mmCIF file of C-alpha atoms in Angstrom:
data_model
loop_
_atom_site.group_PDB
_atom_site.id
_atom_site.type_symbol
_atom_site.label_atom_id
_atom_site.label_comp_id
_atom_site.label_asym_id
_atom_site.label_seq_id
_atom_site.Cartn_x
_atom_site.Cartn_y
_atom_site.Cartn_z
ATOM 1 C CA MET A 1 -30.343 0.419 22.812
ATOM 2 C CA SER A 2 -29.828 3.338 20.280
ATOM 3 C CA PHE A 3 -26.602 1.612 19.165
ATOM 4 C CA LEU A 4 -28.402 -1.636 18.607
ATOM 5 C CA LYS A 5 -31.250 -0.079 16.788
ATOM 6 C CA SER A 6 -28.888 1.796 14.375
ATOM 7 C CA THR A 7 -26.886 -1.329 13.811
ATOM 8 C CA GLY A 8 -30.215 -3.251 13.034
ATOM 9 C CA ASP A 9 -31.359 -0.441 10.712
ATOM 10 C CA ILE A 10 -27.973 -0.515 8.795
ATOM 11 C CA ILE A 11 -28.209 -4.402 8.428
ATOM 12 C CA GLY A 12 -31.809 -4.087 7.317
ATOM 13 C CA PHE A 13 -31.029 -1.471 4.868
ATOM 14 C CA LEU A 14 -28.069 -3.608 3.383
ATOM 15 C CA LEU A 15 -30.336 -6.626 3.046
ATOM 16 C CA LEU A 16 -33.185 -4.844 1.468
ATOM 17 C CA SER A 17 -30.759 -3.125 -0.886
ATOM 18 C CA LEU A 18 -29.296 -6.500 -1.901
ATOM 19 C CA PHE A 19 -32.714 -7.821 -2.548
ATOM 20 C CA ALA A 20 -33.657 -4.826 -4.551
ATOM 21 C CA ILE A 21 -30.425 -5.128 -6.656
ATOM 22 C CA VAL A 22 -31.163 -8.909 -7.292
ATOM 23 C CA GLU A 23 -34.788 -7.953 -8.309
ATOM 24 C CA GLY A 24 -33.490 -5.308 -10.650
ATOM 25 C CA ILE A 25 -31.173 -7.892 -12.309
ATOM 26 C CA ILE A 26 -33.947 -10.380 -12.699
ATOM 27 C CA LYS A 27 -36.121 -7.749 -14.327
ATOM 28 C CA LEU A 28 -33.377 -6.774 -16.664
ATOM 29 C CA PHE A 29 -33.144 -10.201 -18.140
ATOM 30 C CA THR A 30 -36.977 -10.813 -18.045
ATOM 31 C CA PRO A 31 -38.509 -10.392 -21.591
ATOM 32 C CA LEU A 32 -40.195 -7.149 -22.046
ATOM 33 C CA LYS A 33 -43.722 -8.632 -22.686
ATOM 34 C CA TYR A 34 -43.621 -10.191 -19.268
ATOM 35 C CA ARG A 35 -42.851 -6.980 -17.487
ATOM 36 C CA MET A 36 -45.579 -4.740 -19.141
ATOM 37 C CA LYS A 37 -48.766 -4.341 -17.324
ATOM 38 C CA SER A 38 -52.102 -4.070 -19.165
ATOM 39 C CA VAL A 39 -53.766 -0.621 -19.501
ATOM 40 C CA ALA A 40 -56.998 -2.007 -21.032
ATOM 41 C CA GLY A 41 -60.018 -0.324 -19.503
ATOM 42 C CA GLU A 42 -58.043 2.407 -17.721
ATOM 43 C CA VAL A 43 -59.106 6.019 -18.044
ATOM 44 C CA ALA A 44 -55.844 7.880 -19.269
ATOM 45 C CA LEU A 45 -55.693 11.622 -19.416
ATOM 46 C CA VAL A 46 -52.987 13.126 -21.763
ATOM 47 C CA THR A 47 -52.394 16.975 -21.400
ATOM 48 C CA GLY A 48 -51.333 18.659 -24.556
ATOM 49 C CA GLY A 49 -52.839 15.839 -26.623
ATOM 50 C CA GLY A 50 -54.128 18.085 -29.444
ATOM 51 C CA SER A 51 -51.037 17.216 -31.556
ATOM 52 C CA GLY A 52 -47.325 16.152 -31.664
ATOM 53 C CA LEU A 53 -46.150 13.874 -28.921
ATOM 54 C CA GLY A 54 -49.345 14.065 -26.906
ATOM 55 C CA ARG A 55 -51.388 12.805 -29.911
ATOM 56 C CA LEU A 56 -48.961 9.940 -30.507
ATOM 57 C CA ILE A 57 -49.122 8.860 -26.860
ATOM 58 C CA SER A 58 -52.954 8.983 -26.975
ATOM 59 C CA LEU A 59 -53.085 6.896 -30.083
ATOM 60 C CA ARG A 60 -50.914 4.200 -28.447
ATOM 61 C CA LEU A 61 -52.850 4.136 -25.224
ATOM 62 C CA ALA A 62 -56.038 3.674 -27.255
ATOM 63 C CA ASN A 63 -54.670 0.952 -29.248
ATOM 64 C CA LEU A 64 -53.824 -0.802 -25.965
ATOM 65 C CA GLY A 65 -57.495 -0.592 -24.857
ATOM 66 C CA ALA A 66 -57.424 2.518 -22.547
ATOM 67 C CA VAL A 67 -60.075 5.043 -22.531
ATOM 68 C CA VAL A 68 -58.254 8.208 -23.649
ATOM 69 C CA VAL A 69 -59.049 11.774 -22.479
ATOM 70 C CA VAL A 70 -57.300 14.653 -24.155
ATOM 71 C CA TRP A 71 -56.778 18.101 -22.784
ATOM 72 C CA ASP A 72 -55.489 20.903 -24.812
ATOM 73 C CA ILE A 73 -56.083 24.666 -25.421
ATOM 74 C CA ASN A 74 -56.362 24.090 -29.117
ATOM 75 C CA LYS A 75 -59.975 22.951 -29.975
ATOM 76 C CA SER A 76 -59.152 21.999 -33.539
ATOM 77 C CA GLY A 77 -56.212 19.855 -32.429
ATOM 78 C CA ILE A 78 -58.363 18.094 -29.887
ATOM 79 C CA ASP A 79 -61.050 17.218 -32.532
ATOM 80 C CA GLU A 80 -58.304 15.883 -34.784
ATOM 81 C CA THR A 81 -56.857 13.701 -32.183
ATOM 82 C CA VAL A 82 -60.300 12.338 -31.184
ATOM 83 C CA LYS A 83 -61.086 11.573 -34.811
ATOM 84 C CA LEU A 84 -57.874 9.659 -35.294
ATOM 85 C CA VAL A 85 -58.487 7.689 -32.066
ATOM 86 C CA GLN A 86 -61.883 6.760 -33.040
ATOM 87 C CA ALA A 87 -60.824 5.973 -36.596
ATOM 88 C CA SER A 88 -58.290 3.390 -35.159
ATOM 89 C CA GLY A 89 -61.097 1.886 -33.228
ATOM 90 C CA GLY A 90 -60.283 3.430 -29.822
ATOM 91 C CA VAL A 91 -62.353 5.507 -27.321
ATOM 92 C CA CYS A 92 -61.383 9.112 -26.908
ATOM 93 C CA PHE A 93 -62.884 12.201 -25.235
ATOM 94 C CA GLY A 94 -61.561 15.803 -25.685
ATOM 95 C CA TYR A 95 -61.797 18.896 -23.493
ATOM 96 C CA VAL A 96 -60.410 22.298 -23.979
ATOM 97 C CA CYS A 97 -58.470 23.255 -20.878
ATOM 98 C CA ASP A 98 -56.243 26.127 -20.053
ATOM 99 C CA LEU A 99 -53.551 24.412 -17.854
ATOM 100 C CA CYS A 100 -52.291 27.796 -16.637
ATOM 101 C CA ASP A 101 -55.580 28.374 -14.961
ATOM 102 C CA ARG A 102 -55.887 26.086 -11.935
ATOM 103 C CA GLU A 103 -59.600 26.784 -11.521
ATOM 104 C CA ASP A 104 -60.179 25.687 -15.103
ATOM 105 C CA VAL A 105 -58.087 22.543 -14.401
ATOM 106 C CA TYR A 106 -60.190 21.647 -11.331
ATOM 107 C CA GLN A 107 -63.527 22.342 -13.187
ATOM 108 C CA LYS A 108 -62.644 20.144 -16.103
ATOM 109 C CA ALA A 109 -61.436 17.524 -13.781
ATOM 110 C CA ALA A 110 -64.766 17.348 -12.059
ATOM 111 C CA LEU A 111 -66.563 17.418 -15.409
ATOM 112 C CA LEU A 112 -64.329 14.513 -16.538
ATOM 113 C CA ARG A 113 -64.965 12.456 -13.501
ATOM 114 C CA LYS A 114 -68.745 12.924 -14.102
ATOM 115 C CA GLU A 115 -68.759 12.212 -17.752
ATOM 116 C CA VAL A 116 -66.054 9.581 -18.114
ATOM 117 C CA GLY A 117 -65.050 8.380 -14.871
ATOM 118 C CA LYS A 118 -61.851 8.206 -12.487
ATOM 119 C CA VAL A 119 -58.456 8.944 -14.212
ATOM 120 C CA THR A 120 -56.177 6.166 -13.413
ATOM 121 C CA ILE A 121 -53.371 7.201 -15.706
ATOM 122 C CA LEU A 122 -52.231 10.874 -15.716
ATOM 123 C CA ILE A 123 -49.673 11.900 -18.395
ATOM 124 C CA ASN A 124 -48.502 15.526 -17.996
ATOM 125 C CA ASN A 125 -47.102 16.047 -21.347
ATOM 126 C CA ALA A 126 -47.922 19.738 -22.130
ATOM 127 C CA GLY A 127 -44.869 21.979 -22.510
ATOM 128 C CA ILE A 128 -43.616 25.161 -24.250
ATOM 129 C CA VAL A 129 -40.296 26.698 -24.877
ATOM 130 C CA THR A 130 -39.323 30.394 -25.655
ATOM 131 C CA GLY A 131 -35.787 29.840 -26.802
ATOM 132 C CA LYS A 132 -34.295 33.237 -25.879
ATOM 133 C CA LYS A 133 -31.476 34.441 -23.800
ATOM 134 C CA PHE A 134 -32.534 34.960 -20.209
ATOM 135 C CA LEU A 135 -32.385 38.840 -20.272
ATOM 136 C CA ASP A 136 -34.254 38.963 -23.604
ATOM 137 C CA THR A 137 -37.158 36.903 -22.287
ATOM 138 C CA PRO A 138 -40.169 39.023 -21.300
ATOM 139 C CA ASP A 139 -41.379 38.320 -17.796
ATOM 140 C CA GLN A 140 -44.728 37.042 -19.127
ATOM 141 C CA MET A 141 -43.044 34.342 -21.183
ATOM 142 C CA ILE A 142 -41.075 33.161 -18.192
ATOM 143 C CA ILE A 143 -44.295 32.989 -16.114
ATOM 144 C CA ARG A 144 -45.988 31.172 -18.919
ATOM 145 C CA THR A 145 -43.169 28.595 -19.195
ATOM 146 C CA MET A 146 -43.303 27.859 -15.482
ATOM 147 C CA ASP A 147 -47.125 27.734 -15.681
ATOM 148 C CA VAL A 148 -47.379 25.220 -18.488
ATOM 149 C CA ASN A 149 -44.256 23.153 -17.871
ATOM 150 C CA ILE A 150 -44.433 22.544 -13.967
ATOM 151 C CA MET A 151 -47.263 24.567 -12.257
ATOM 152 C CA SER A 152 -49.941 22.646 -14.289
ATOM 153 C CA HIS A 153 -48.404 19.361 -12.807
ATOM 154 C CA PHE A 154 -49.353 20.558 -9.392
ATOM 155 C CA TRP A 155 -52.980 21.378 -10.343
ATOM 156 C CA THR A 156 -53.663 18.122 -12.298
ATOM 157 C CA VAL A 157 -52.194 15.913 -9.733
ATOM 158 C CA LYS A 158 -54.113 17.680 -6.901
ATOM 159 C CA ALA A 159 -57.130 17.092 -9.121
ATOM 160 C CA PHE A 160 -56.745 13.361 -9.704
ATOM 161 C CA LEU A 161 -54.493 12.035 -6.966
ATOM 162 C CA PRO A 162 -57.269 11.845 -4.372
ATOM 163 C CA GLY A 163 -59.290 9.400 -6.534
ATOM 164 C CA MET A 164 -56.074 7.314 -7.072
ATOM 165 C CA MET A 165 -55.455 7.198 -3.288
ATOM 166 C CA GLU A 166 -59.138 6.115 -2.664
ATOM 167 C CA ASP A 167 -58.468 2.905 -4.747
ATOM 168 C CA ASP A 168 -54.773 2.762 -4.087
ATOM 169 C CA LYS A 169 -54.356 2.504 -7.907
ATOM 170 C CA GLY A 170 -52.897 4.844 -10.573
ATOM 171 C CA HIS A 171 -49.891 6.092 -12.530
ATOM 172 C CA ILE A 172 -48.596 9.692 -12.868
ATOM 173 C CA VAL A 173 -46.195 10.257 -15.907
ATOM 174 C CA SER A 174 -44.295 13.400 -16.183
ATOM 175 C CA ILE A 175 -42.784 14.367 -19.509
ATOM 176 C CA ALA A 176 -39.695 16.351 -18.455
ATOM 177 C CA SER A 177 -36.476 16.498 -20.504
ATOM 178 C CA LEU A 178 -32.691 15.923 -20.272
ATOM 179 C CA ALA A 179 -32.740 19.759 -19.674
ATOM 180 C CA GLY A 180 -34.012 18.776 -16.326
ATOM 181 C CA TYR A 181 -30.613 17.525 -15.454
ATOM 182 C CA THR A 182 -28.311 19.914 -17.489
ATOM 183 C CA GLY A 183 -28.422 23.635 -18.088
ATOM 184 C CA ILE A 184 -28.341 24.954 -21.594
ATOM 185 C CA PRO A 185 -27.896 28.536 -22.880
ATOM 186 C CA LYS A 186 -31.147 30.163 -24.247
ATOM 187 C CA LEU A 187 -33.126 27.595 -22.262
ATOM 188 C CA VAL A 188 -32.887 29.064 -18.704
ATOM 189 C CA ASP A 189 -36.569 29.239 -17.989
ATOM 190 C CA TYR A 190 -37.197 25.920 -19.770
ATOM 191 C CA CYS A 191 -34.365 24.137 -17.803
ATOM 192 C CA ALA A 192 -35.658 25.536 -14.594
ATOM 193 C CA SER A 193 -39.185 24.247 -15.362
ATOM 194 C CA LYS A 194 -37.755 20.808 -16.381
ATOM 195 C CA PHE A 195 -35.528 20.519 -13.235
ATOM 196 C CA ALA A 196 -38.696 21.404 -11.290
ATOM 197 C CA ALA A 197 -40.538 18.615 -13.100
ATOM 198 C CA VAL A 198 -37.956 15.930 -12.191
ATOM 199 C CA GLY A 199 -37.965 17.095 -8.481
ATOM 200 C CA PHE A 200 -41.679 17.039 -8.465
ATOM 201 C CA ASP A 201 -41.872 13.477 -9.615
ATOM 202 C CA GLU A 202 -39.213 12.182 -7.257
ATOM 203 C CA ALA A 203 -40.527 14.053 -4.171
ATOM 204 C CA LEU A 204 -44.125 12.960 -4.918
ATOM 205 C CA ARG A 205 -43.038 9.235 -5.349
ATOM 206 C CA MET A 206 -41.141 9.432 -2.072
ATOM 207 C CA GLU A 207 -44.192 10.753 -0.231
ATOM 208 C CA LEU A 208 -46.483 8.257 -1.760
ATOM 209 C CA GLU A 209 -44.125 5.414 -0.838
ATOM 210 C CA ALA A 210 -43.659 6.672 2.705
ATOM 211 C CA GLU A 211 -47.403 6.660 3.220
ATOM 212 C CA GLY A 212 -47.697 3.085 1.819
ATOM 213 C CA TYR A 213 -49.579 3.873 -1.407
ATOM 214 C CA SER A 214 -48.952 1.642 -4.635
ATOM 215 C CA ILE A 215 -49.513 4.511 -6.987
ATOM 216 C CA GLN A 216 -46.712 4.616 -9.533
ATOM 217 C CA THR A 217 -44.853 7.605 -10.925
ATOM 218 C CA THR A 218 -42.606 7.806 -14.008
ATOM 219 C CA VAL A 219 -40.417 10.815 -15.152
ATOM 220 C CA ILE A 220 -39.442 10.821 -18.986
ATOM 221 C CA CYS A 221 -36.325 12.677 -19.755
ATOM 222 C CA PRO A 222 -35.726 12.658 -23.651
ATOM 223 C CA TYR A 223 -32.950 14.516 -25.543
ATOM 224 C CA PHE A 224 -34.219 17.114 -28.228
ATOM 225 C CA ILE A 225 -37.221 15.726 -30.167
ATOM 226 C CA ARG A 226 -37.874 16.364 -33.809
ATOM 227 C CA SER A 227 -41.308 17.076 -35.383
ATOM 228 C CA THR A 228 -42.832 18.562 -32.148
ATOM 229 C CA GLY A 229 -42.377 22.258 -33.014
ATOM 230 C CA MET A 230 -40.060 23.034 -30.194
ATOM 231 C CA PHE A 231 -36.465 22.066 -31.350
ATOM 232 C CA GLU A 232 -36.687 21.676 -35.081
ATOM 233 C CA ASP A 233 -33.594 23.914 -35.694
ATOM 234 C CA VAL A 234 -31.481 22.885 -32.691
ATOM 235 C CA GLN A 235 -27.800 22.550 -33.609
ATOM 236 C CA SER A 236 -26.783 19.275 -32.014
ATOM 237 C CA ARG A 237 -23.459 17.317 -32.542
ATOM 238 C CA PHE A 238 -22.655 13.699 -31.762
ATOM 239 C CA VAL A 239 -26.026 12.744 -30.405
ATOM 240 C CA PRO A 240 -28.803 12.790 -32.995
ATOM 241 C CA THR A 241 -32.183 14.399 -32.213
ATOM 242 C CA LEU A 242 -35.028 11.940 -31.454
ATOM 243 C CA LYS A 243 -37.874 10.873 -33.595
ATOM 244 C CA SER A 244 -41.221 11.594 -31.904
ATOM 245 C CA ASN A 245 -42.555 8.174 -32.562
ATOM 246 C CA GLU A 246 -39.506 6.573 -30.753
ATOM 247 C CA VAL A 247 -40.027 8.887 -27.689
ATOM 248 C CA ALA A 248 -43.867 7.946 -27.757
ATOM 249 C CA ASP A 249 -42.989 4.326 -27.724
ATOM 250 C CA ARG A 250 -40.474 4.708 -24.880
ATOM 251 C CA VAL A 251 -43.160 6.618 -22.785
ATOM 252 C CA ILE A 252 -45.609 3.752 -23.050
ATOM 253 C CA THR A 253 -43.010 1.177 -22.300
ATOM 254 C CA ALA A 254 -41.638 3.004 -19.250
ATOM 255 C CA MET A 255 -45.136 3.465 -17.925
ATOM 256 C CA ARG A 256 -46.250 -0.212 -18.514
ATOM 257 C CA CYS A 257 -43.063 -1.503 -16.901
ATOM 258 C CA ASN A 258 -43.503 0.906 -13.866
ATOM 259 C CA GLU A 259 -40.044 2.442 -14.496
ATOM 260 C CA LYS A 260 -39.297 5.218 -12.111
ATOM 261 C CA TYR A 261 -37.466 7.297 -14.832
ATOM 262 C CA ALA A 262 -36.484 6.858 -18.425
ATOM 263 C CA ILE A 263 -33.675 8.853 -20.073
ATOM 264 C CA VAL A 264 -33.856 8.762 -23.829
ATOM 265 C CA PRO A 265 -31.645 7.617 -25.383
ATOM 266 C CA GLY A 266 -30.604 5.487 -22.496
ATOM 267 C CA TYR A 267 -26.890 5.724 -23.073
ATOM 268 C CA LEU A 268 -26.924 9.350 -21.928
ATOM 269 C CA GLN A 269 -27.588 8.221 -18.389
ATOM 270 C CA GLY A 270 -23.942 7.354 -18.257
ATOM 271 C CA MET A 271 -22.939 10.703 -19.517
ATOM 272 C CA LEU A 272 -25.041 12.365 -16.789
ATOM 273 C CA ALA A 273 -23.045 10.369 -14.199
ATOM 274 C CA LEU A 274 -19.823 11.767 -15.699
ATOM 275 C CA LYS A 275 -21.120 15.217 -15.229
ATOM 276 C CA TRP A 276 -20.639 14.898 -11.553
ATOM 277 C CA MET A 277 -17.426 12.977 -11.718
ATOM 278 C CA PHE A 278 -15.402 15.526 -13.680
ATOM 279 C CA PRO A 279 -14.709 19.094 -12.985
ATOM 280 C CA TRP A 280 -17.238 21.697 -13.914
ATOM 281 C CA THR A 281 -15.038 23.064 -16.688
ATOM 282 C CA CYS A 282 -14.931 19.728 -18.359
ATOM 283 C CA ALA A 283 -18.606 19.272 -18.098
ATOM 284 C CA ALA A 284 -19.423 22.768 -19.478
ATOM 285 C CA MET A 285 -17.103 22.351 -22.336
ATOM 286 C CA PHE A 286 -18.665 19.039 -23.308
ATOM 287 C CA LEU A 287 -22.154 20.469 -23.058
ATOM 288 C CA ARG A 288 -21.370 23.457 -25.232
ATOM 289 C CA GLY A 289 -19.718 21.337 -27.717
ATOM 290 C CA LEU A 290 -22.684 18.976 -27.743
ATOM 291 C CA VAL A 291 -25.420 21.663 -28.219
ATOM 292 C CA LEU A 292 -24.006 24.501 -30.222
ATOM 293 C CA ASP A 293 -27.309 26.380 -30.284
ATOM 294 C CA ALA A 294 -30.627 25.212 -28.873
ATOM 295 C CA SER A 295 -32.632 27.867 -30.563
ATOM 296 C CA PRO A 296 -30.784 29.517 -33.493
ATOM 297 C CA ASN A 297 -33.791 31.331 -34.800
ATOM 298 C CA HIS A 298 -34.096 33.167 -31.422
ATOM 299 C CA GLY A 299 -30.651 34.436 -31.240
ATOM 300 C CA VAL A 300 -31.411 38.151 -31.947
ATOM 301 C CA PRO A 301 -32.527 40.097 -28.964
ATOM 302 C CA SER A 302 -36.202 41.145 -29.277
ATOM 303 C CA PRO A 303 -37.124 44.812 -28.517
ATOM 304 C CA SER A 304 -38.432 45.405 -25.090
ATOM 305 C CA ILE A 305 -42.091 45.501 -24.802
ATOM 306 C CA PRO A 306 -43.918 47.369 -21.941
ATOM 307 C CA GLU A 307 -45.636 44.817 -19.811
ATOM 308 C CA THR A 308 -48.947 46.803 -19.910
ATOM 309 C CA GLU A 309 -48.878 46.208 -23.780
ATOM 310 C CA VAL A 310 -48.319 42.451 -23.547
ATOM 311 C CA THR A 311 -51.522 40.561 -23.739
ATOM 312 C CA SER A 312 -50.799 37.585 -25.803
ATOM 313 C CA ILE A 313 -47.501 35.872 -26.694
ATOM 314 C CA PRO A 314 -47.017 32.996 -29.069
ATOM 315 C CA SER A 315 -44.538 30.349 -27.883
ATOM 316 C CA LYS A 316 -43.416 27.088 -29.430
ATOM 317 C CA ASP A 317 -45.089 24.198 -27.621
ATOM 318 C CA GLN A 318 -44.270 20.553 -27.062
ATOM 319 C CA ASN A 319 -47.063 19.446 -29.447
ATOM 320 C CA GLY A 320 -46.120 21.339 -32.550
ATOM 321 C CA SER A 321 -48.754 24.210 -32.507
ATOM 322 C CA ALA A 322 -48.551 27.761 -31.447
ATOM 323 C CA LEU A 323 -50.467 28.524 -28.331
ATOM 324 C CA HIS A 324 -52.149 31.903 -28.107
ATOM 325 C CA HIS A 325 -53.999 32.955 -25.111
ATOM 326 C CA GLN A 326 -54.107 35.508 -22.516
ATOM 327 C CA ILE A 327 -51.032 35.804 -20.163
ATOM 328 C CA ALA A 328 -51.335 39.104 -18.451
ATOM 329 C CA ARG A 329 -53.976 37.854 -15.968
ATOM 330 C CA ARG A 330 -54.548 38.105 -12.368
ATOM 331 C CA VAL A 331 -54.128 34.749 -10.487
ATOM 332 C CA SER A 332 -56.691 34.180 -7.699
ATOM 333 C CA SER A 333 -55.194 34.222 -4.203
ATOM 334 C CA SER A 334 -57.673 31.606 -3.008
ATOM 335 C CA GLU A 335 -56.230 28.093 -2.213
ATOM 336 C CA ARG A 336 -58.170 25.014 -3.125
ATOM 337 C CA LYS A 337 -57.887 21.518 -2.295
ATOM 338 C CA PRO A 338 -60.013 19.430 -4.654
#
C-alpha cells in the first residue's frame, strides 16, 4: 500500500505540475490588463510611505481607487504624502508609527482598524541601510537595520493577518532587494535583513497555502534604486541603477497580477540562476565586478563609540529621509498575539 500511495503521489505531482506549467504559459501570453485585479475600495497600508518609493506606491494605489494608509516615523513626510494623495483625488490617512517598537505597531494597528477599517493590502516598504564594513558598524546600527528591514514585517503581519484570515482575503507585499539573493561588501547587515525578508515571504506563503487560505503574498527584489536616499552614490557597472518610478510601477503590477516574486530588472533572474551553476570563484568575481562599491561615502572606518553614549544614529532610509530616533532602548520581553 505504501508503494502504491507513493506512486500515486508522484503521478499526481507530475500531473499538477504539468497543469501549473500550462497555466503559467497561458498567463504569459494573456494581455496584462486581463491579468490585473482591481484594488478599488481596498484598504492599503504602506509602511515608510512618508517619502520616496513608499510615497510613489501610495499615489499609485490611490489613483486605482484604494483607501491608502501611510505609516512613517516622519510626521512632515506623512503630511506631505497625504496632501499629495488628496490633491490627486484619492483618500489617504497617515499615522506616525515606530516600526522598531512592536507595541506601537500593535497600538496603531488597532487604531487603524477602528478609524479606517480592515487592512486588505499590506505593503512592507520601510527600510534602511548603513553602508559600512561589518566590523565598522556599531551594534546599535545592526540592530536598527534588522528591526526596520525584517522584524517590523513580523509585527505588521501579526497585526493584520488575522483580519485577512477571517475573510480569506488579502495581499502582503514585502519590498526586499536583489541583496536578498547575493552578498555585497559593506552591506552585510542589509543583505542579512533582505535574505530574511525573502525567506519570510516564502515561508509565510507556504504556510498559508498549506492551511488552505487564498491570501496572496509577493516579494519584490529590485536592483539598486536611484532617488531614494539609500544608494545614490553606488558604483555599478553593466547594470544601470533603477528609477524609483519604474520600481513603483513594477510593485503595483506584481501585486495586481498576484505574482509570487518580482526581480527588477527581470533579466537578472537568469543571472541569479547562473550564480548556482558556476563555481563560487566565478560568481564572486562577477559580483565584485558588477558592484565596485555599494557605499563609497562610507568607506572610511568610523571611530568607535561607547555603546552607553549612543542614543540616536542617523541612517539612510529607503524613502530618502534621515530617520532619527532612540535606538538604545529596552525591548519588552512580553509576547503578544494580536
